[in-house]
Amino acid sequence: MSTEDKENQSFEPHENTVKTPLKQSATSNLFLAEIQPAASCHLTTPPKPNEISSGDPWTPTANLKMLISAASPEIRSREQGKKLLDSRSEILEEHLSGDEYEKSQPSRKEKSLGLLCHKFLARYPSYPNLSKNNEICLDEVADELNVERRRIYDIMNVLESLHMVSRLAKNRYVWHGRHNLKRTLQILKKVAEENKYMQQIQLIKKRECGEEPARDNQRIDLMVKRDIPSNHMDISFVELPGMEFRGASVNSRKDKSLRVMSQKFVMLFLISIPQVVSLDIAAKILIGEDHVENLNKNKFKTKIRRLYDIANVLSSLELIEKVHVKEKKGRKPAFKWTGPDAFSDVHDTPSVLTPTTIAPAHLVEQKSSKEHCSKNLFPSRCKQGFTRHPSLIKLAKTTQSDCRKIRSAPSSPIRNNTGQIPSSFPSKMAQLAAICKQQLDEQSREFKKTKLKLVSSPLPCSLALPPESCLKSETFLLPSCVEFLPLTHSSASPPILPHIHSNVSYAVYVHPSQMQLATACNPSFMMQPVSCANVVGIKYPAETSSKPALGKMLTKGSDISLGESDTLAKDEGIRVAKKQEVSKDDCIPEKFLKRCQVVPADSPIKKSKSEEVTLQDMLQTWIPSSYLIPLSQCTQLGNETADSNKGKSEMCLAEKKSYSSPADGGIPVTSDFKAVNFPAFHITPLNLTLPPSSVSTVPVVNHTVPDSEAHSNLMQAPSSSVLNFTLHHMGQIPTIRQMSSDPGLGSAHIHQGEECVSSLPRNVDLKEGKASLNVLLEHGHELNGKPVLTVLSQQTTAPITSRISQEGNENVFYIPSKPAPVPSSSSSAPESNVDGISQGTLLDLQRELDASTD
DNA sequence: CTATCCCGCCAAGGC
DNA sequence: GCCTTGGCGGGATAG
């Protein structure tokens, strides 16, 4: 805590604050001093004057402390800090009379857990940038807030119960903010319902208010146990799917009762109507679940104490607020839920709980997560701790390994990115500061949303939205910002596809790995990377030419299954121009193989033909990390699209969507969309000098990749591809027409199964390109006369060398392969391959295709 | 007086 | 054995 912290706070003039009435100022200053020891000395006062002052005889404890301090430098430094305060205390004591001194002590309130939590929360944004380092070092926090670590643990446990933080390692947590909150609440509510908490509450209320007011707690306990399904007892910590394993290895304690208690407490609110829970009822319910046969007053008292602790934190989170309920006996302390509403049925809220664009295999994994969750919730009567599903241990290790990798990357603490409240505030001011801080965060987020809209980068609309509302969305999304950064890096991203408009041509960006994966997993779906651009032609089945469902496919949400895609592949004859010749063993990640196993190609799940299998389904299934790039109307995007999508994107943003990465090994992850403008350097591979305005019109949402970290994020590559692709299309990049071939890329482009080539290309050397483009053309024909798919990928570093040509009436287009790249270049500069398609090429292609469809 | 909850002891368990 | 973590309850303070 230093001056820099003050500087980035809007509460800078805290000096004035301490000029409050004298009596208050004493405490205030002390309070200030307590959390800001570096502050001017005249304001500082010791928090613990009675402790170990130099003249006092040493108590055994003090002696021990000294010994410990001597042994551990860290502790020593901590103790020195304390001593400093203590010495200040002495000094102050000398100058103040006993009475004054007592008054100078920070009041109990100023040391409350709630206030501490406020201060803690003020340090972090409610909705942090998930791609940044959001680590929390407990030592630092404790130091800066000038509290014992013990108190921080209390806060962390409650926050952890809401998945606002997760344990990363010893002494380290990750701040998630409220990104997970709604989802957590939904899960908790569902668990509460399954757990019949409502009945328990009613039962206890009946006991209290009814004919047996004097029932002893034991009797109630027995009643509850008898009336409530037995399997609810000993609910373990409710994990959030996708977060099960975070730091699991360091979650040594199996009985983190505060976390569990906190969750249960929250559950009570979520299922209560009205959402008011009195402490004693909560305590009784919580005790009841703990098999406390020998329930006694002390147990109850202790429970109440803990509930106060939890309630304080929840109050700081503004999830509950203190109220009093009046009863016969008088008024009882209670709390009212003021947090967001949670819809209990997770199935009904796919946009939140269920990935909207998940691949089929992921559904299976998600189910596993749910099972895992319920396993923890209902651990078959034996007390079960924080356990890991055995089948996912390996994945967890991978994830953690990735976590470590990420953590090892240069990063700085986020401490200052939101500013801190100057600690030198009276409690009310500090609370106000915390609250204002949160509001500012909110405003900041709103501002980002607005900005996002202005750059015409609409987000994918919620599945809950009527598809029509998104039909005009000319945007596509880059990989979603996986909520948990390590996962983001470690796994393929979920496919975030735009709402496909049948009248719009699309290109599909496929991540190189996905290219291989898709072909490996389903041979019937072949893609051909066309050289530098890795343009892959996908033949869309003719049977689906009447695709009314293109726009509504998103409504299927999580129902998208392999079966659909498989049906599509088999029944409707997906064919691909070429199959990339790749050794599966070489390039198929284990995860994906797993997926393939989980969902065999012959999946019996089939959909009736009446139910349209859509292009998007197909993509989601086989190219989970693909992105649709609308080819048409790009030039109109600037205004119309932005306007038409303004509201939609807002709506989309309003709800925190969670998507699961289909390729992350089954660990569902959530994502949060954020608009990030293309950093200028994304364009650099082309050596373009684009005015910001040009970039701003690019209807691209590139989230998760902060500019500063783009270099380390795999997902940034698509950005450049996409951007340049769009720029090509928009004609902002001069056309380069070249013929080339691409023997490189380590993958041979074997032209096979090409049934649709109706004419030979002018340049025989470019059969590969021809095949690919031929398919492309077919796409156009079959989707309302528009070309639909061009699959872009990026694996090369060679410059743009492609060309499109038209082959008479057949409209056979070429995107020839590029010249053989330098073998070693394939891994050097992924962005430079952006140039895969010549600038005017796509534009030309579009024009020609448009013309051909007339 | 009750309500509230700070405080820190001390044990569990990991390294 | 040290350290982190957190259960726990005494007892102080607020109302």
PDB file of C-alpha atoms (C1' of nucleotides) in Angstrom, chain A residues 48 51 61 108 111-113 148 151 252-253 308 322 333, chain B residues 2-15:
ATOM      1  CA  LYS A  48      -3.008  -3.397  19.275  1.00  0.00           C
ATOM      2  CA  GLU A  51      -0.009  -6.383  22.909  1.00  0.00           C
ATOM      3  CA  THR A  61       2.955 -16.558  23.440  1.00  0.00           C
ATOM      4  CA  ARG A 108     -14.663  -2.992  16.283  1.00  0.00           C
ATOM      5  CA  LYS A 111     -12.034  -4.149  11.855  1.00  0.00           C
ATOM      6  CA  SER A 112     -15.045  -6.066  10.801  1.00  0.00           C
ATOM      7  CA  LEU A 113     -14.850  -8.805   8.351  1.00  0.00           C
ATOM      8  CA  GLU A 148      -3.900 -11.357   9.700  1.00  0.00           C
ATOM      9  CA  ARG A 151      -9.052 -13.162   8.205  1.00  0.00           C
ATOM     10  CA  SER A 252      -5.659 -30.280   1.104  1.00  0.00           C
ATOM     11  CA  ARG A 253      -8.343 -29.729   3.589  1.00  0.00           C
ATOM     12  CA  TYR A 308     -22.109 -14.126  10.772  1.00  0.00           C
ATOM     13  CA  LYS A 322     -29.318  -7.528   7.021  1.00  0.00           C
ATOM     14  CA  PRO A 333     -31.812 -11.390  12.898  1.00  0.00           C
TER      15      PRO A 333
ATOM     16  C1'  DT B   2     -28.676 -10.018  23.349  1.00  0.00           C
ATOM     17  C1'  DA B   3     -26.534  -9.630  19.012  1.00  0.00           C
ATOM     18  C1'  DT B   4     -22.466  -9.530  16.786  1.00  0.00           C
ATOM     19  C1'  DC B   5     -18.099 -11.112  15.574  1.00  0.00           C
ATOM     20  C1'  DC B   6     -12.965 -10.185  16.520  1.00  0.00           C
ATOM     21  C1'  DC B   7      -9.333 -12.654  17.708  1.00  0.00           C
ATOM     22  C1'  DG B   8      -6.002 -16.003  17.865  1.00  0.00           C
ATOM     23  C1'  DC B   9      -5.144 -20.756  19.619  1.00  0.00           C
ATOM     24  C1'  DC B  10      -4.075 -24.835  17.827  1.00  0.00           C
ATOM     25  C1'  DA B  11      -4.645 -28.947  15.023  1.00  0.00           C
ATOM     26  C1'  DA B  12      -4.843 -31.101  10.367  1.00  0.00           C
ATOM     27  C1'  DG B  13      -2.342 -32.027   6.708  1.00  0.00           C
ATOM     28  C1'  DG B  14       0.956 -30.990   2.884  1.00  0.00           C
ATOM     29  C1'  DC B  15       5.677 -30.473   1.722  1.00  0.00           C
TER      30       DC B  15
END
